[in-house]
Amino acid sequence: MIDWHSHILPAVDDGSRDIEESLGLLHILQTSGVDTVIATPHFYADRISAEDFFAARDQSAAALRRAMPADAPRLLLGAEVRYYAGISRLENLKDFRIEGSRQLLLEMPVSHWSEYALRELVELAGIPGVELLLAHVERYRALQSDDAWDRLLQAGIRMQSNASNFLSWRTRGAALRQLWAGEIHCIGSDCHNLKYRPPKIGEAYEWIAKKSDARFLPAFDAFGHKLLGH
Ligand SMILES: [Fe+2]
């Protein structure tokens, strides 16, 4: 299992405070059956330069890797890049992709998206070597028209859902239907800390497994690994 969205790196954003907390989060993920954790610290282009972001992220990851047990899940580096108008012109956009892959995790505003934004998403998805993944789509799916969403899906844009979307009785029915329909492509814990936002991806997968055909999750997982290029 892959955790596509996490704030597991120590002291780099509003996620894990220190290495100890990161190891605790990693342990929960491991016992949930996660074999690959993608670290996606927030990147806000108006607050930090790309250079400083990568320096801080890579230093934090190196410290965590040194402390990780040998049998820990594999840690891959990425970013949760916040969208802004004009992001498609960001010079080093490709550097924000998940390590070893073409996947770029983009966080959109929780609002109705303008025609400009929709076009820019399609444009981003058309950049050679970039495959776009929208973060926690359950936060904004209902704010867009079905037509707009279809345009994004048809442009090859993939959708990441948080595990919590599969745990609340209010949302999990729709989440499951979207998952089965191929409109949710990846699931992430979006874990931030041990106390208030611990990883619950194991519970989400258990519920999905209970409701789905036995072949569904292995195929979903294999698809995820294919997106990562291994
Ligand atoms: Fe996040």
PDB file of C-alpha atoms and ligand atoms in Angstrom:
ATOM      1  CA  MET A   1       0.000   0.000   0.000  1.00  0.00           C
ATOM      2  CA  ILE A   2       1.084   3.516  -0.777  1.00  0.00           C
ATOM      3  CA  ASP A   3       0.408   6.580   1.352  1.00  0.00           C
ATOM      4  CA  TRP A   4       0.291   9.295  -1.291  1.00  0.00           C
ATOM      5  CA  HIS A   5       0.036  12.335   0.966  1.00  0.00           C
ATOM      6  CA  SER A   6       1.741  12.871   4.313  1.00  0.00           C
ATOM      7  CA  HIS A   7       3.330  15.557   6.437  1.00  0.00           C
ATOM      8  CA  ILE A   8       5.643  13.039   8.028  1.00  0.00           C
ATOM      9  CA  LEU A   9       8.937  14.897   7.622  1.00  0.00           C
ATOM     10  CA  PRO A  10      10.098  16.403  10.908  1.00  0.00           C
ATOM     11  CA  ALA A  11      10.012  20.153  11.510  1.00  0.00           C
ATOM     12  CA  VAL A  12       9.531  21.257   7.950  1.00  0.00           C
ATOM     13  CA  ASP A  13       5.889  22.413   7.819  1.00  0.00           C
ATOM     14  CA  ASP A  14       2.793  22.197  10.045  1.00  0.00           C
ATOM     15  CA  GLY A  15       3.195  18.405  10.191  1.00  0.00           C
ATOM     16  CA  SER A  16       5.445  16.309  12.422  1.00  0.00           C
ATOM     17  CA  ARG A  17       7.270  18.344  15.054  1.00  0.00           C
ATOM     18  CA  ASP A  18      10.355  16.189  15.446  1.00  0.00           C
ATOM     19  CA  ILE A  19      12.006  12.908  14.488  1.00  0.00           C
ATOM     20  CA  GLU A  20      10.353  11.058  17.340  1.00  0.00           C
ATOM     21  CA  GLU A  21       6.879  12.011  16.088  1.00  0.00           C
ATOM     22  CA  SER A  22       7.844  11.128  12.517  1.00  0.00           C
ATOM     23  CA  LEU A  23       8.994   7.675  13.652  1.00  0.00           C
ATOM     24  CA  GLY A  24       5.697   7.231  15.506  1.00  0.00           C
ATOM     25  CA  LEU A  25       3.721   8.132  12.381  1.00  0.00           C
ATOM     26  CA  LEU A  26       5.874   5.850  10.279  1.00  0.00           C
ATOM     27  CA  HIS A  27       5.296   2.999  12.699  1.00  0.00           C
ATOM     28  CA  ILE A  28       1.516   3.403  12.497  1.00  0.00           C
ATOM     29  CA  LEU A  29       1.714   3.427   8.701  1.00  0.00           C
ATOM     30  CA  GLN A  30       3.896   0.338   8.686  1.00  0.00           C
ATOM     31  CA  THR A  31       1.561  -1.637  10.940  1.00  0.00           C
ATOM     32  CA  SER A  32      -1.320  -0.541   8.655  1.00  0.00           C
ATOM     33  CA  GLY A  33       0.372  -2.336   5.758  1.00  0.00           C
ATOM     34  CA  VAL A  34       1.849   0.712   4.031  1.00  0.00           C
ATOM     35  CA  ASP A  35       5.075  -0.141   2.180  1.00  0.00           C
ATOM     36  CA  THR A  36       5.660   3.240   0.531  1.00  0.00           C
ATOM     37  CA  VAL A  37       5.201   6.626   2.182  1.00  0.00           C
ATOM     38  CA  ILE A  38       5.311   9.762   0.092  1.00  0.00           C
ATOM     39  CA  ALA A  39       6.397  12.793   2.077  1.00  0.00           C
ATOM     40  CA  THR A  40       4.563  15.829   0.735  1.00  0.00           C
ATOM     41  CA  PRO A  41       5.431  18.929   2.781  1.00  0.00           C
ATOM     42  CA  HIS A  42       3.533  22.105   1.860  1.00  0.00           C
ATOM     43  CA  PHE A  43       5.117  24.354  -0.723  1.00  0.00           C
ATOM     44  CA  TYR A  44       3.756  27.910  -0.862  1.00  0.00           C
ATOM     45  CA  ALA A  45       5.525  29.849  -3.596  1.00  0.00           C
ATOM     46  CA  ASP A  46       4.684  33.187  -1.972  1.00  0.00           C
ATOM     47  CA  ARG A  47       6.391  32.230   1.293  1.00  0.00           C
ATOM     48  CA  ILE A  48       9.583  30.405   0.374  1.00  0.00           C
ATOM     49  CA  SER A  49      11.855  30.000  -2.625  1.00  0.00           C
ATOM     50  CA  ALA A  50      12.026  26.610  -4.302  1.00  0.00           C
ATOM     51  CA  GLU A  51      15.697  26.450  -3.417  1.00  0.00           C
ATOM     52  CA  ASP A  52      15.110  27.005   0.305  1.00  0.00           C
ATOM     53  CA  PHE A  53      12.166  24.589   0.277  1.00  0.00           C
ATOM     54  CA  PHE A  54      14.223  21.761  -1.227  1.00  0.00           C
ATOM     55  CA  ALA A  55      17.141  22.436   1.105  1.00  0.00           C
ATOM     56  CA  ALA A  56      14.879  22.249   4.186  1.00  0.00           C
ATOM     57  CA  ARG A  57      12.961  19.209   2.896  1.00  0.00           C
ATOM     58  CA  ASP A  58      16.050  17.240   1.957  1.00  0.00           C
ATOM     59  CA  GLN A  59      17.791  17.987   5.244  1.00  0.00           C
ATOM     60  CA  SER A  60      14.728  16.901   7.201  1.00  0.00           C
ATOM     61  CA  ALA A  61      14.401  13.726   5.132  1.00  0.00           C
ATOM     62  CA  ALA A  62      18.062  12.871   5.594  1.00  0.00           C
ATOM     63  CA  ALA A  63      17.701  13.176   9.366  1.00  0.00           C
ATOM     64  CA  LEU A  64      14.599  10.975   9.357  1.00  0.00           C
ATOM     65  CA  ARG A  65      16.204   8.367   7.101  1.00  0.00           C
ATOM     66  CA  ARG A  66      19.158   8.093   9.452  1.00  0.00           C
ATOM     67  CA  ALA A  67      16.799   7.361  12.339  1.00  0.00           C
ATOM     68  CA  MET A  68      14.462   4.964  10.502  1.00  0.00           C
ATOM     69  CA  PRO A  69      14.623   1.250  11.290  1.00  0.00           C
ATOM     70  CA  ALA A  70      15.924  -0.936   8.477  1.00  0.00           C
ATOM     71  CA  ASP A  71      12.513  -2.526   7.887  1.00  0.00           C
ATOM     72  CA  ALA A  72      10.611   0.787   7.740  1.00  0.00           C
ATOM     73  CA  PRO A  73       8.445   1.588   4.718  1.00  0.00           C
ATOM     74  CA  ARG A  74      10.192   3.189   1.790  1.00  0.00           C
ATOM     75  CA  LEU A  75      10.151   6.987   2.004  1.00  0.00           C
ATOM     76  CA  LEU A  76       9.816   8.965  -1.232  1.00  0.00           C
ATOM     77  CA  LEU A  77      10.094  12.744  -1.395  1.00  0.00           C
ATOM     78  CA  GLY A  78       7.525  14.970  -3.013  1.00  0.00           C
ATOM     79  CA  ALA A  79       5.637  18.140  -2.178  1.00  0.00           C
ATOM     80  CA  GLU A  80       2.110  19.406  -1.802  1.00  0.00           C
ATOM     81  CA  VAL A  81       2.326  22.386  -4.113  1.00  0.00           C
ATOM     82  CA  ARG A  82      -0.296  25.046  -3.623  1.00  0.00           C
ATOM     83  CA  TYR A  83      -1.832  26.278  -6.860  1.00  0.00           C
ATOM     84  CA  TYR A  84      -1.612  29.939  -7.880  1.00  0.00           C
ATOM     85  CA  ALA A  85      -2.540  31.599 -11.136  1.00  0.00           C
ATOM     86  CA  GLY A  86       0.507  31.321 -13.355  1.00  0.00           C
ATOM     87  CA  ILE A  87       1.995  28.224 -11.705  1.00  0.00           C
ATOM     88  CA  SER A  88       2.390  26.554 -15.089  1.00  0.00           C
ATOM     89  CA  ARG A  89       5.249  29.027 -15.705  1.00  0.00           C
ATOM     90  CA  LEU A  90       7.099  28.034 -12.522  1.00  0.00           C
ATOM     91  CA  GLU A  91      10.622  27.359 -13.734  1.00  0.00           C
ATOM     92  CA  ASN A  92      11.512  24.321 -11.677  1.00  0.00           C
ATOM     93  CA  LEU A  93       8.057  22.726 -11.595  1.00  0.00           C
ATOM     94  CA  LYS A  94       9.406  19.280 -12.427  1.00  0.00           C
ATOM     95  CA  ASP A  95      11.612  19.277  -9.337  1.00  0.00           C
ATOM     96  CA  PHE A  96       8.443  19.116  -7.223  1.00  0.00           C
ATOM     97  CA  ARG A  97       7.384  15.763  -8.687  1.00  0.00           C
ATOM     98  CA  ILE A  98       7.400  12.721  -6.460  1.00  0.00           C
ATOM     99  CA  GLU A  99      10.888  11.216  -6.414  1.00  0.00           C
ATOM    100  CA  GLY A 100      11.522   8.913  -9.358  1.00  0.00           C
ATOM    101  CA  SER A 101       8.137   9.583 -10.945  1.00  0.00           C
ATOM    102  CA  ARG A 102       6.199  12.100 -13.028  1.00  0.00           C
ATOM    103  CA  GLN A 103       3.553  12.697 -10.381  1.00  0.00           C
ATOM    104  CA  LEU A 104       3.022  16.241  -9.171  1.00  0.00           C
ATOM    105  CA  LEU A 105       0.692  16.722  -6.177  1.00  0.00           C
ATOM    106  CA  LEU A 106      -1.181  20.001  -6.442  1.00  0.00           C
ATOM    107  CA  GLU A 107      -3.379  21.570  -3.789  1.00  0.00           C
ATOM    108  CA  MET A 108      -6.244  23.633  -5.180  1.00  0.00           C
ATOM    109  CA  PRO A 109      -8.244  26.377  -3.458  1.00  0.00           C
ATOM    110  CA  VAL A 110     -11.459  25.328  -1.719  1.00  0.00           C
ATOM    111  CA  SER A 111     -13.685  27.414  -3.978  1.00  0.00           C
ATOM    112  CA  HIS A 112     -15.314  27.337  -7.370  1.00  0.00           C
ATOM    113  CA  TRP A 113     -12.446  27.282  -9.895  1.00  0.00           C
ATOM    114  CA  SER A 114     -12.360  29.868 -12.657  1.00  0.00           C
ATOM    115  CA  GLU A 115     -12.196  28.996 -16.327  1.00  0.00           C
ATOM    116  CA  TYR A 116      -8.636  30.333 -16.210  1.00  0.00           C
ATOM    117  CA  ALA A 117      -7.735  27.850 -13.455  1.00  0.00           C
ATOM    118  CA  LEU A 118      -9.370  24.933 -15.286  1.00  0.00           C
ATOM    119  CA  ARG A 119      -7.439  25.772 -18.441  1.00  0.00           C
ATOM    120  CA  GLU A 120      -4.229  26.088 -16.502  1.00  0.00           C
ATOM    121  CA  LEU A 121      -4.765  22.652 -14.929  1.00  0.00           C
ATOM    122  CA  VAL A 122      -5.257  21.119 -18.365  1.00  0.00           C
ATOM    123  CA  GLU A 123      -2.157  22.974 -19.552  1.00  0.00           C
ATOM    124  CA  LEU A 124      -0.129  21.648 -16.602  1.00  0.00           C
ATOM    125  CA  ALA A 125      -1.342  18.129 -17.321  1.00  0.00           C
ATOM    126  CA  GLY A 126      -0.070  18.540 -20.889  1.00  0.00           C
ATOM    127  CA  ILE A 127       3.514  19.384 -19.914  1.00  0.00           C
ATOM    128  CA  PRO A 128       5.708  16.504 -21.071  1.00  0.00           C
ATOM    129  CA  GLY A 129       7.018  14.552 -18.100  1.00  0.00           C
ATOM    130  CA  VAL A 130       4.401  15.877 -15.692  1.00  0.00           C
ATOM    131  CA  GLU A 131       1.382  13.928 -14.502  1.00  0.00           C
ATOM    132  CA  LEU A 132      -0.919  15.938 -12.331  1.00  0.00           C
ATOM    133  CA  LEU A 133      -2.444  14.683  -9.116  1.00  0.00           C
ATOM    134  CA  LEU A 134      -4.940  16.886  -7.275  1.00  0.00           C
ATOM    135  CA  ALA A 135      -4.713  16.641  -3.479  1.00  0.00           C
ATOM    136  CA  HIS A 136      -7.694  15.698  -1.272  1.00  0.00           C
ATOM    137  CA  VAL A 137     -10.267  16.245  -4.010  1.00  0.00           C
ATOM    138  CA  GLU A 138     -13.170  15.655  -1.611  1.00  0.00           C
ATOM    139  CA  ARG A 139     -12.602  19.202  -0.329  1.00  0.00           C
ATOM    140  CA  TYR A 140     -13.492  20.785  -3.650  1.00  0.00           C
ATOM    141  CA  ARG A 141     -15.220  18.248  -5.900  1.00  0.00           C
ATOM    142  CA  ALA A 142     -18.726  19.463  -4.995  1.00  0.00           C
ATOM    143  CA  LEU A 143     -17.746  23.082  -5.717  1.00  0.00           C
ATOM    144  CA  GLN A 144     -17.075  22.336  -9.403  1.00  0.00           C
ATOM    145  CA  SER A 145     -19.572  21.373 -12.094  1.00  0.00           C
ATOM    146  CA  ASP A 146     -19.692  17.806 -13.394  1.00  0.00           C
ATOM    147  CA  ASP A 147     -18.624  19.135 -16.792  1.00  0.00           C
ATOM    148  CA  ALA A 148     -15.569  20.835 -15.334  1.00  0.00           C
ATOM    149  CA  TRP A 149     -14.615  17.670 -13.467  1.00  0.00           C
ATOM    150  CA  ASP A 150     -15.013  15.567 -16.610  1.00  0.00           C
ATOM    151  CA  ARG A 151     -12.703  17.934 -18.476  1.00  0.00           C
ATOM    152  CA  LEU A 152     -10.037  17.425 -15.844  1.00  0.00           C
ATOM    153  CA  LEU A 153     -10.415  13.656 -15.847  1.00  0.00           C
ATOM    154  CA  GLN A 154     -10.332  13.587 -19.644  1.00  0.00           C
ATOM    155  CA  ALA A 155      -7.123  15.621 -19.576  1.00  0.00           C
ATOM    156  CA  GLY A 156      -5.595  12.724 -17.630  1.00  0.00           C
ATOM    157  CA  ILE A 157      -5.539  14.525 -14.298  1.00  0.00           C
ATOM    158  CA  ARG A 158      -5.623  12.096 -11.390  1.00  0.00           C
ATOM    159  CA  MET A 159      -7.414  12.542  -8.128  1.00  0.00           C
ATOM    160  CA  GLN A 160      -6.111  11.853  -4.614  1.00  0.00           C
ATOM    161  CA  SER A 161      -8.555  11.343  -1.761  1.00  0.00           C
ATOM    162  CA  ASN A 162      -7.728  11.459   1.903  1.00  0.00           C
ATOM    163  CA  ALA A 163      -8.343   8.344   3.972  1.00  0.00           C
ATOM    164  CA  SER A 164     -10.848  10.305   6.084  1.00  0.00           C
ATOM    165  CA  ASN A 165     -13.142  10.504   3.048  1.00  0.00           C
ATOM    166  CA  PHE A 166     -13.625   6.729   3.443  1.00  0.00           C
ATOM    167  CA  LEU A 167     -14.223   6.856   7.171  1.00  0.00           C
ATOM    168  CA  SER A 168     -17.025   9.346   7.720  1.00  0.00           C
ATOM    169  CA  TRP A 169     -20.453   7.806   7.195  1.00  0.00           C
ATOM    170  CA  ARG A 170     -21.484  11.043   5.476  1.00  0.00           C
ATOM    171  CA  THR A 171     -18.934  10.789   2.676  1.00  0.00           C
ATOM    172  CA  ARG A 172     -17.824   7.187   2.380  1.00  0.00           C
ATOM    173  CA  GLY A 173     -20.620   5.956   0.136  1.00  0.00           C
ATOM    174  CA  ALA A 174     -19.873   8.551  -2.527  1.00  0.00           C
ATOM    175  CA  ALA A 175     -16.130   8.070  -2.029  1.00  0.00           C
ATOM    176  CA  LEU A 176     -16.447   4.355  -2.692  1.00  0.00           C
ATOM    177  CA  ARG A 177     -18.522   4.901  -5.834  1.00  0.00           C
ATOM    178  CA  GLN A 178     -15.912   7.363  -7.138  1.00  0.00           C
ATOM    179  CA  LEU A 179     -13.143   4.914  -6.313  1.00  0.00           C
ATOM    180  CA  TRP A 180     -14.846   2.076  -8.164  1.00  0.00           C
ATOM    181  CA  ALA A 181     -15.643   4.372 -11.100  1.00  0.00           C
ATOM    182  CA  GLY A 182     -11.948   5.223 -11.456  1.00  0.00           C
ATOM    183  CA  GLU A 183     -12.440   8.847 -10.402  1.00  0.00           C
ATOM    184  CA  ILE A 184     -10.241   8.488  -7.318  1.00  0.00           C
ATOM    185  CA  HIS A 185      -6.801   7.247  -8.265  1.00  0.00           C
ATOM    186  CA  CYS A 186      -4.767   7.522  -5.068  1.00  0.00           C
ATOM    187  CA  ILE A 187      -5.375   7.576  -1.319  1.00  0.00           C
ATOM    188  CA  GLY A 188      -3.317   9.432   1.238  1.00  0.00           C
ATOM    189  CA  SER A 189      -3.400   9.704   5.005  1.00  0.00           C
ATOM    190  CA  ASP A 190      -2.553  13.442   4.981  1.00  0.00           C
ATOM    191  CA  CYS A 191      -1.251  12.729   8.477  1.00  0.00           C
ATOM    192  CA  HIS A 192       0.155  15.709  10.365  1.00  0.00           C
ATOM    193  CA  ASN A 193       0.781  14.495  13.894  1.00  0.00           C
ATOM    194  CA  LEU A 194       0.131  11.717  16.382  1.00  0.00           C
ATOM    195  CA  LYS A 195      -2.472  13.554  18.421  1.00  0.00           C
ATOM    196  CA  TYR A 196      -4.976  15.315  16.154  1.00  0.00           C
ATOM    197  CA  ARG A 197      -4.259  14.082  12.654  1.00  0.00           C
ATOM    198  CA  PRO A 198      -2.733  10.582  12.886  1.00  0.00           C
ATOM    199  CA  PRO A 199      -2.659   8.330   9.824  1.00  0.00           C
ATOM    200  CA  LYS A 200      -5.921   6.410   9.397  1.00  0.00           C
ATOM    201  CA  ILE A 201      -5.192   4.911   6.031  1.00  0.00           C
ATOM    202  CA  GLY A 202      -5.271   1.380   7.462  1.00  0.00           C
ATOM    203  CA  GLU A 203      -8.900   1.824   8.617  1.00  0.00           C
ATOM    204  CA  ALA A 204      -9.841   3.288   5.233  1.00  0.00           C
ATOM    205  CA  TYR A 205      -8.322   0.327   3.390  1.00  0.00           C
ATOM    206  CA  GLU A 206     -10.007  -2.137   5.719  1.00  0.00           C
ATOM    207  CA  TRP A 207     -13.388  -0.604   4.969  1.00  0.00           C
ATOM    208  CA  ILE A 208     -12.721  -0.530   1.221  1.00  0.00           C
ATOM    209  CA  ALA A 209     -11.595  -4.171   1.330  1.00  0.00           C
ATOM    210  CA  LYS A 210     -14.765  -5.152   3.152  1.00  0.00           C
ATOM    211  CA  LYS A 211     -16.966  -3.482   0.538  1.00  0.00           C
ATOM    212  CA  SER A 212     -15.039  -4.326  -2.625  1.00  0.00           C
ATOM    213  CA  ASP A 213     -14.437  -7.341  -4.808  1.00  0.00           C
ATOM    214  CA  ALA A 214     -11.343  -9.235  -3.592  1.00  0.00           C
ATOM    215  CA  ARG A 215      -9.446  -8.271  -6.747  1.00  0.00           C
ATOM    216  CA  PHE A 216     -10.059  -4.545  -6.406  1.00  0.00           C
ATOM    217  CA  LEU A 217      -7.431  -3.432  -3.880  1.00  0.00           C
ATOM    218  CA  PRO A 218      -4.527  -5.505  -5.253  1.00  0.00           C
ATOM    219  CA  ALA A 219      -5.232  -3.999  -8.697  1.00  0.00           C
ATOM    220  CA  PHE A 220      -5.551  -0.493  -7.205  1.00  0.00           C
ATOM    221  CA  ASP A 221      -2.239  -0.925  -5.402  1.00  0.00           C
ATOM    222  CA  ALA A 222      -0.508  -2.254  -8.520  1.00  0.00           C
ATOM    223  CA  PHE A 223      -1.804   0.767 -10.463  1.00  0.00           C
ATOM    224  CA  GLY A 224      -0.368   3.071  -7.795  1.00  0.00           C
ATOM    225  CA  HIS A 225       3.035   1.438  -7.986  1.00  0.00           C
ATOM    226  CA  LYS A 226       2.907   1.784 -11.771  1.00  0.00           C
ATOM    227  CA  LEU A 227       2.288   5.537 -11.386  1.00  0.00           C
ATOM    228  CA  LEU A 228       5.401   5.701  -9.221  1.00  0.00           C
ATOM    229  CA  GLY A 229       7.368   3.890 -11.899  1.00  0.00           C
ATOM    230  CA  HIS A 230       8.080   0.720  -9.912  1.00  0.00           C
TER     231      HIS A 230
HETATM  232 FE    FE B   1      -1.644  17.917   3.104  1.00  0.00          FE
END
